[in-house]
Coordinates of C-alpha atoms and ligand atoms in Angstrom, one line a residue:
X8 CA 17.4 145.6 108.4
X9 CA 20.5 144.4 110.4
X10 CA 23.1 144.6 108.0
X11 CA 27.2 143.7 107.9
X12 CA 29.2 146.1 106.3
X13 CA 33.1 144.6 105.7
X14 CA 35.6 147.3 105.1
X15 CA 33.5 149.8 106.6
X16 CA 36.2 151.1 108.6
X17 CA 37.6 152.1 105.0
X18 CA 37.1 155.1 102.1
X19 CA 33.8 153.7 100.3
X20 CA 32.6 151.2 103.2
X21 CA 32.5 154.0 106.1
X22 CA 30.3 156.5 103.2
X23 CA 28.2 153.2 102.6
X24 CA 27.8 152.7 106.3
X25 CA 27.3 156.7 107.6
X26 CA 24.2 156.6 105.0
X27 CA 23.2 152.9 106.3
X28 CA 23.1 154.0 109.5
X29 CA 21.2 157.3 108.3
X30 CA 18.8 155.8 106.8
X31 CA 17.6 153.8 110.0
X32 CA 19.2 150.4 109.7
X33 CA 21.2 148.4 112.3
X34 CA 24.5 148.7 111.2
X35 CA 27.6 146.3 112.0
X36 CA 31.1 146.6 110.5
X37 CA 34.0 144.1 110.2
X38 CA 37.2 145.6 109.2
X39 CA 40.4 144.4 110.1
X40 CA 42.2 147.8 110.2
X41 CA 44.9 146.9 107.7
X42 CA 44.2 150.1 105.9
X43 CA 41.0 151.2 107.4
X44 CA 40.5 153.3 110.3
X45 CA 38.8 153.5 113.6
X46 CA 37.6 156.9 113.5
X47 CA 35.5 156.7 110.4
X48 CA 33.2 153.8 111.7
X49 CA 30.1 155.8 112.8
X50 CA 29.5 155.2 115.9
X51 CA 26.3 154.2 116.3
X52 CA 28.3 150.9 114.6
X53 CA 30.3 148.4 116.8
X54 CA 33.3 147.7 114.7
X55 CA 34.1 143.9 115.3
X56 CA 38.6 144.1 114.3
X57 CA 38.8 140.6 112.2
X58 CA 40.4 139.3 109.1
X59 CA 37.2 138.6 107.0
X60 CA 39.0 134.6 106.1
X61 CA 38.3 134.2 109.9
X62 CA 36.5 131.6 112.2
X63 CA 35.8 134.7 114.0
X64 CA 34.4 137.0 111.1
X65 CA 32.2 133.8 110.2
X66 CA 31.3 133.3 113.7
X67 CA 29.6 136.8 113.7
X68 CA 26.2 135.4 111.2
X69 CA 25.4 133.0 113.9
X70 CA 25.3 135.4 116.6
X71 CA 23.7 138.1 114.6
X72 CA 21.4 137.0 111.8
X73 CA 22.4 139.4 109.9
X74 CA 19.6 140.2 106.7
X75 CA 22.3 141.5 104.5
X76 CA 26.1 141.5 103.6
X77 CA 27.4 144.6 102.4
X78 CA 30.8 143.5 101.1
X79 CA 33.5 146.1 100.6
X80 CA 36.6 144.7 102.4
X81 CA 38.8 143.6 99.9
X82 CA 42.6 143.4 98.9
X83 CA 42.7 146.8 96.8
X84 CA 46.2 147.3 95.1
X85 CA 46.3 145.9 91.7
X86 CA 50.4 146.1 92.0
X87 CA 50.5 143.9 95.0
X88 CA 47.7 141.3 93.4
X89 CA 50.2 141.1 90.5
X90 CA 52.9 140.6 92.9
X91 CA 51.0 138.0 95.2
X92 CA 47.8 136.8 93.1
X93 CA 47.6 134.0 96.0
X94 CA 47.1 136.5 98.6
X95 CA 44.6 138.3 96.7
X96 CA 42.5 135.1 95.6
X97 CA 42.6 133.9 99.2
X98 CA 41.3 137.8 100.7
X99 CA 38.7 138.4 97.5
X100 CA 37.6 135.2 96.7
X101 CA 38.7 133.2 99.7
X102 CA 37.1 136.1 102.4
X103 CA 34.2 136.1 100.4
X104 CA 33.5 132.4 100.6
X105 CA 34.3 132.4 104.5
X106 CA 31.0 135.0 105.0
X107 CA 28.7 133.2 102.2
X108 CA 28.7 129.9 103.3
X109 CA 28.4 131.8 106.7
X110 CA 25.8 133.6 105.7
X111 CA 24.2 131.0 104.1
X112 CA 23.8 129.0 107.3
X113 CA 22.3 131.5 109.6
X114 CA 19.2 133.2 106.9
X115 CA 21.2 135.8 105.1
X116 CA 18.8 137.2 102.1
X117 CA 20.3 140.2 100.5
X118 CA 24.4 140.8 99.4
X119 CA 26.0 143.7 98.0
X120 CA 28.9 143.4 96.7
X121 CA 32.0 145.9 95.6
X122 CA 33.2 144.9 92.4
X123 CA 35.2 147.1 89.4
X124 CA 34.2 148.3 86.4
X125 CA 37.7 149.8 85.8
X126 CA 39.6 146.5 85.8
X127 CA 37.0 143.9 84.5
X128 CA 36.5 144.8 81.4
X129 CA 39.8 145.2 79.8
X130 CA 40.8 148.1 77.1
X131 CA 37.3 149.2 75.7
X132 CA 36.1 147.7 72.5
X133 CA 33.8 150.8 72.9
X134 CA 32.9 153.4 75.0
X135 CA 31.1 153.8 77.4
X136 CA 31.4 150.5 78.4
X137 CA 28.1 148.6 79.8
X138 CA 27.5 145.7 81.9
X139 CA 27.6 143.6 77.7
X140 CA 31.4 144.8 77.1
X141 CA 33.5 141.5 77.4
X142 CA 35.0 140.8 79.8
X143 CA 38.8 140.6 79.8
X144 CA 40.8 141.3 83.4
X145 CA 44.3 141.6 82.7
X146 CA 45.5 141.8 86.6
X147 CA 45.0 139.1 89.2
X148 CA 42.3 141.8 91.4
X149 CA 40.2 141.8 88.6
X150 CA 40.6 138.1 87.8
X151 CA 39.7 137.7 91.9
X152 CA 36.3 140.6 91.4
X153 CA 34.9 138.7 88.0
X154 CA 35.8 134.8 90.1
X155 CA 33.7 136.7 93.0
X156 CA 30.6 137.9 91.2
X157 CA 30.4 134.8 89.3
X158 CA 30.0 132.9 93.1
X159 CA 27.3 135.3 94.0
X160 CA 25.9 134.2 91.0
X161 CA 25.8 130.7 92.0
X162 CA 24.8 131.4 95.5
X163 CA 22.2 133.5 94.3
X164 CA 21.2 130.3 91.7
X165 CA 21.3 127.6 94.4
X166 CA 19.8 129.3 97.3
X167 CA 17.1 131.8 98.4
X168 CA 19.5 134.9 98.2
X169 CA 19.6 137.9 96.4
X170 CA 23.2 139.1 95.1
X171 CA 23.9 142.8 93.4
X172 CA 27.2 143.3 92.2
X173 CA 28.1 146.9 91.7
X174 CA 31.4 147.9 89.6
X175 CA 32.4 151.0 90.4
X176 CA 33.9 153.5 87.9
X177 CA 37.1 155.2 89.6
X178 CA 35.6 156.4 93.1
X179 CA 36.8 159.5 94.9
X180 CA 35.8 161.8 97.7
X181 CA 36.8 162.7 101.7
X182 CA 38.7 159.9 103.7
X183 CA 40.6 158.2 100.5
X184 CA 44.1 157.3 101.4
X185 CA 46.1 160.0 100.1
X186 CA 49.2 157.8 100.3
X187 CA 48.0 154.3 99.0
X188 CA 48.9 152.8 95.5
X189 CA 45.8 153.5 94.2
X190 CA 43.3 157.0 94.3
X191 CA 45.0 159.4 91.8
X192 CA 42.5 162.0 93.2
X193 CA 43.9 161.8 96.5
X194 CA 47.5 161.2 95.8
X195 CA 47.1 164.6 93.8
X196 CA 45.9 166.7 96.7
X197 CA 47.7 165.3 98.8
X198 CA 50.8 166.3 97.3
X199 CA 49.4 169.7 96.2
X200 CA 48.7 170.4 99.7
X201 CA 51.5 169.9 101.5
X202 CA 53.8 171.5 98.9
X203 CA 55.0 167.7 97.2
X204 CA 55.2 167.2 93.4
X205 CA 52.0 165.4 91.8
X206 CA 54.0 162.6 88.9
X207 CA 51.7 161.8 86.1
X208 CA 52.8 158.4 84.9
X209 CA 53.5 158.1 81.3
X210 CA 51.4 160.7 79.0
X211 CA 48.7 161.6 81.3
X212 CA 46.2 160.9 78.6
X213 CA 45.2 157.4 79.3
X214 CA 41.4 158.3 80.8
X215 CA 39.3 157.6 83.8
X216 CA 35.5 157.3 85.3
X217 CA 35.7 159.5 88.1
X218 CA 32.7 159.1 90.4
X219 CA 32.1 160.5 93.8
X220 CA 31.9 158.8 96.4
X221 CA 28.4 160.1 97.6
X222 CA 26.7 158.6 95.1
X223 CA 28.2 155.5 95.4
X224 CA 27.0 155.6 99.2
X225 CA 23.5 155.9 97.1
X226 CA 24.1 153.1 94.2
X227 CA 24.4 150.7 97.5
X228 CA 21.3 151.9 99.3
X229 CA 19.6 151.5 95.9
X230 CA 21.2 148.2 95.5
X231 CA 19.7 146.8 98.9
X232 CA 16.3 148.0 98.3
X233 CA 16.1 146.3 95.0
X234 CA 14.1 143.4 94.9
X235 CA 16.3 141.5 92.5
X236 CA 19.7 140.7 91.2
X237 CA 22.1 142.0 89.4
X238 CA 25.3 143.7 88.1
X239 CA 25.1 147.2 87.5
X240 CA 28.1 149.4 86.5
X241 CA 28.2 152.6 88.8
X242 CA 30.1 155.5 87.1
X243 CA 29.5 158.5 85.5
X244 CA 29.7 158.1 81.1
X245 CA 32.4 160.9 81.5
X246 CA 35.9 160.2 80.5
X247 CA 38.7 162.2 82.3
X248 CA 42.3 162.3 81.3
X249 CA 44.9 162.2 84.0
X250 CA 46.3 165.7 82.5
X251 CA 42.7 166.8 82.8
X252 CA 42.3 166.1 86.2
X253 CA 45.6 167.7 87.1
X254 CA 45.0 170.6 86.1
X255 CA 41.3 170.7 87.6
X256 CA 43.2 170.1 91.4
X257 CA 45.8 172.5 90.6
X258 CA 43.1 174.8 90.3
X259 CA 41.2 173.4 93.2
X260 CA 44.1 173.5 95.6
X261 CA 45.7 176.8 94.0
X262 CA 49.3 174.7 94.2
X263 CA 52.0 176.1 92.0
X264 CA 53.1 173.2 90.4
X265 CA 54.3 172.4 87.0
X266 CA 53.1 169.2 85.5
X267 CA 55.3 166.7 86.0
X268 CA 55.6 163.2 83.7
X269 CA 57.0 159.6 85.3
X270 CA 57.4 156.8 84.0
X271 CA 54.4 155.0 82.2
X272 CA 53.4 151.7 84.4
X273 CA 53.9 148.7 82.4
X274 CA 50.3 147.3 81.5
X275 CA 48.4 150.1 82.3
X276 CA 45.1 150.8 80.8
X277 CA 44.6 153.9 78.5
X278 CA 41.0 153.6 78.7
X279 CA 38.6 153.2 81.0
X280 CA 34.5 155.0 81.1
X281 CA 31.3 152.9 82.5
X282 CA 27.8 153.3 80.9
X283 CA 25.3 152.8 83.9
X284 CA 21.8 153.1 81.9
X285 CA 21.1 149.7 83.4
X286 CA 21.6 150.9 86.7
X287 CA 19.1 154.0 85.9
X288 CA 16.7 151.7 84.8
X289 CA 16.2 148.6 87.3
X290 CA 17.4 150.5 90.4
X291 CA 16.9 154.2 89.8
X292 CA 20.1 155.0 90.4
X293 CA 21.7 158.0 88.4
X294 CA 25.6 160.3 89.6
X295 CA 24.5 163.9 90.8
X296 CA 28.0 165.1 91.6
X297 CA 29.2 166.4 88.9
X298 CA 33.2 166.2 88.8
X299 CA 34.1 169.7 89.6
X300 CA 31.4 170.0 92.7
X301 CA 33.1 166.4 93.9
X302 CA 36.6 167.5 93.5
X303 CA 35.8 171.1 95.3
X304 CA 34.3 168.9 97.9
X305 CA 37.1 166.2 98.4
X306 CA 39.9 169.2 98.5
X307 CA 37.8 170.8 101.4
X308 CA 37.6 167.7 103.4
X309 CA 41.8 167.5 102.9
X310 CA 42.6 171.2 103.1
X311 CA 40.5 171.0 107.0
X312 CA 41.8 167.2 107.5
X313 CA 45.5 168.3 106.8
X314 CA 45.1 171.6 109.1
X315 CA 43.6 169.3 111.9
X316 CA 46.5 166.9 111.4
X317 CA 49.8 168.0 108.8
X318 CA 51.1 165.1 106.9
Ligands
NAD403 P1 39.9 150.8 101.4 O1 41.2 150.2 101.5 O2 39.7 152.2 101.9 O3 38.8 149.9 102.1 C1 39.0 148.5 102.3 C2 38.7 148.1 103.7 O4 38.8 146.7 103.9 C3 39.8 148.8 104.7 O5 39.1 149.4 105.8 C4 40.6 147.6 105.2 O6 41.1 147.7 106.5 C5 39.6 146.4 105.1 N1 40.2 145.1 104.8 C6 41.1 144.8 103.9 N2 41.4 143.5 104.0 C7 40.6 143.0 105.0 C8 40.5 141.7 105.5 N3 41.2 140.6 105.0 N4 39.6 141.5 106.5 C9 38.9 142.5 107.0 N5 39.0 143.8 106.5 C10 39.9 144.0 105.5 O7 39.4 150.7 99.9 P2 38.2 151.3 99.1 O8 38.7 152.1 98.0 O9 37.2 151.9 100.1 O10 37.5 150.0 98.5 C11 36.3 149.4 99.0 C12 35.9 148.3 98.0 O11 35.5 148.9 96.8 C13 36.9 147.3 97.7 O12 36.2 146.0 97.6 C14 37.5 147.7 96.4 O13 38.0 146.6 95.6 C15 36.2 148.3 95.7 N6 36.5 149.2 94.6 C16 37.1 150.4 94.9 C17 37.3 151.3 93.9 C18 37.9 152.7 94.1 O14 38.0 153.5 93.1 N7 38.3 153.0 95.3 C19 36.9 151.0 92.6 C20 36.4 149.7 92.3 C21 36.1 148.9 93.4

């Protein structure tokens, strides 16, 4: 297939795109660089530099044809979406809407989309969660993701198309911004390799979904060779507490640091752990990183990417 991958110059889109590209497809990626970088576009994949709300991102269907949108460029900060919910409505939704109708127009069959299991469902009436929990966003991002998937849902209604909307649990692994608002994995090694103090906000027991980011590469290659649509939550059942996974990277890293307690941030969630039988079921898809093996992993990547280039 000739597929477009957006945000594939970024953490999860360059992982989707390497195993794209691995698995024999013709890969494209449109990234505008904001926080994405060159270097981790495989290069067998010409990286076209636009703002996905473009004329010029849109322009790309009718020169291509692509067969399928892989859709991971996104405003990610759930801060700033609080801060500027127009701004992330006219990215997520907006940037969306630009490639579909795009898309649309020039034979597009198959979409993939990156959506969030950690802020659409709201403060669990259960655990784990599955794709039945209601649905209750309490940020502007996940307002934008749930507004997003519900679009695919039309497009996929009204038109020949098949739409898969994946929410991902908490994803970590190699290349995730150590200094970005969100990635608690990250920020943590970071800090615990370069000799910085890790700050758990509030009690460090609110809990997490941590899944890595390999087999999120893999939910997406299943998602594209399913003949269907769907959403499909793409975690792991296990719930980590930020303390927890402190104390896992000190380990990891070897740092001598205490454990140190901020502030709690107004509004967060205190729990947050996906079920994904459904995605078991209809698209073979199961985690097979365990946590410690993907945290072991991650820190290598840092300890060499740090030596190659101290932060
Ligand atoms: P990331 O910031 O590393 O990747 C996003 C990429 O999109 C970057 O390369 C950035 O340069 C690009 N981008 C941003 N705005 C753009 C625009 N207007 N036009 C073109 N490119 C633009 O973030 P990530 O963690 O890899 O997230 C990828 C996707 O997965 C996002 O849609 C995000 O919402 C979703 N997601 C991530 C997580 C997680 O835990 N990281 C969890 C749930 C969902």
């Amino acid at each position: 297939m000739t597929l477009l991958v957006t945000g594939g110059a970024g953490f999860i889109g360059s992982h989707v795109a390497d195993a794209l590209v691995e698995q024999g497809h013709e890969v494209h990626v449109l990234d505008d660089l904001s926080s994405g970088q060159r270097h981790h576009v495989p290069e067998a994949a010409p990286l076209f530099e636009h703002d996905i709300r473009s004329d010029a991102a849109a322009a790309l269907f009718a020169e291509h044809q692509y067969d399928g949108l892989v859709h991971h460029a996104a405003q990610i900060d759930v801060r700033r979406s609080v801060e500027a919910p127009r701004f992330d409505a006219a990215v997520n939704i907006g940037g969306l809407l630009n490639l579909m109708e795009a898309g649309l127009d020039n034979g597009l069959q198959k979409v993939v989309f990156a959506s969030t299991g950690g802020a659409i469902y709201g403060e669990p009436d259960y655990t784990p969660q599955d794709e039945e929990h209601p649905l209750r966003p309490v940020s502007p991002y996940g307002v934008a993701k749930l507004a997003a998937e519900k679009y695919l849902h039309y497009y996929q209604h009204q038109h020949a198309l098949d739409a898969v909307s994946l929410r991902y649990a908490n994803v970590y692994g190699p290349r995730q911004d150590p200094h970005g608002e969100a990635g608690v994995v990250a920020i943590f090694v970071g800090e615990m390799l370069s000799g910085g103090q890790p700050v758990i906000n509030g009690s460090g027991e609110q809990t997490r979904d941590y899944v890595y980011v390999g087999d999120v590469a893999e939910a997406n290659l299943a998602a594209l060779a399913y003949d269907g649509s769907g959403t499909f939550n793409v975690g792991t059942g296990r719930e980590t507490s930020v303390n927890e996974l402190f104390r896992m990277l000190r380990d990891e890293t070897g740092a001598e640091v205490e454990e140190a307690h901020g502030p709690a941030q107004p509004g967060e969630q205190q729990r947050s752990v996906l079920g994904a039988e459904k995605a078991n079921a209809e698209l073979g898809w199961a985690p097979r990183v365990s946590l410690e093996t993907g945290l072991a992993r991650t820190v290598d990547w840092f300890r060499d990417a740090f030596e190659a280039e101290p932060t």
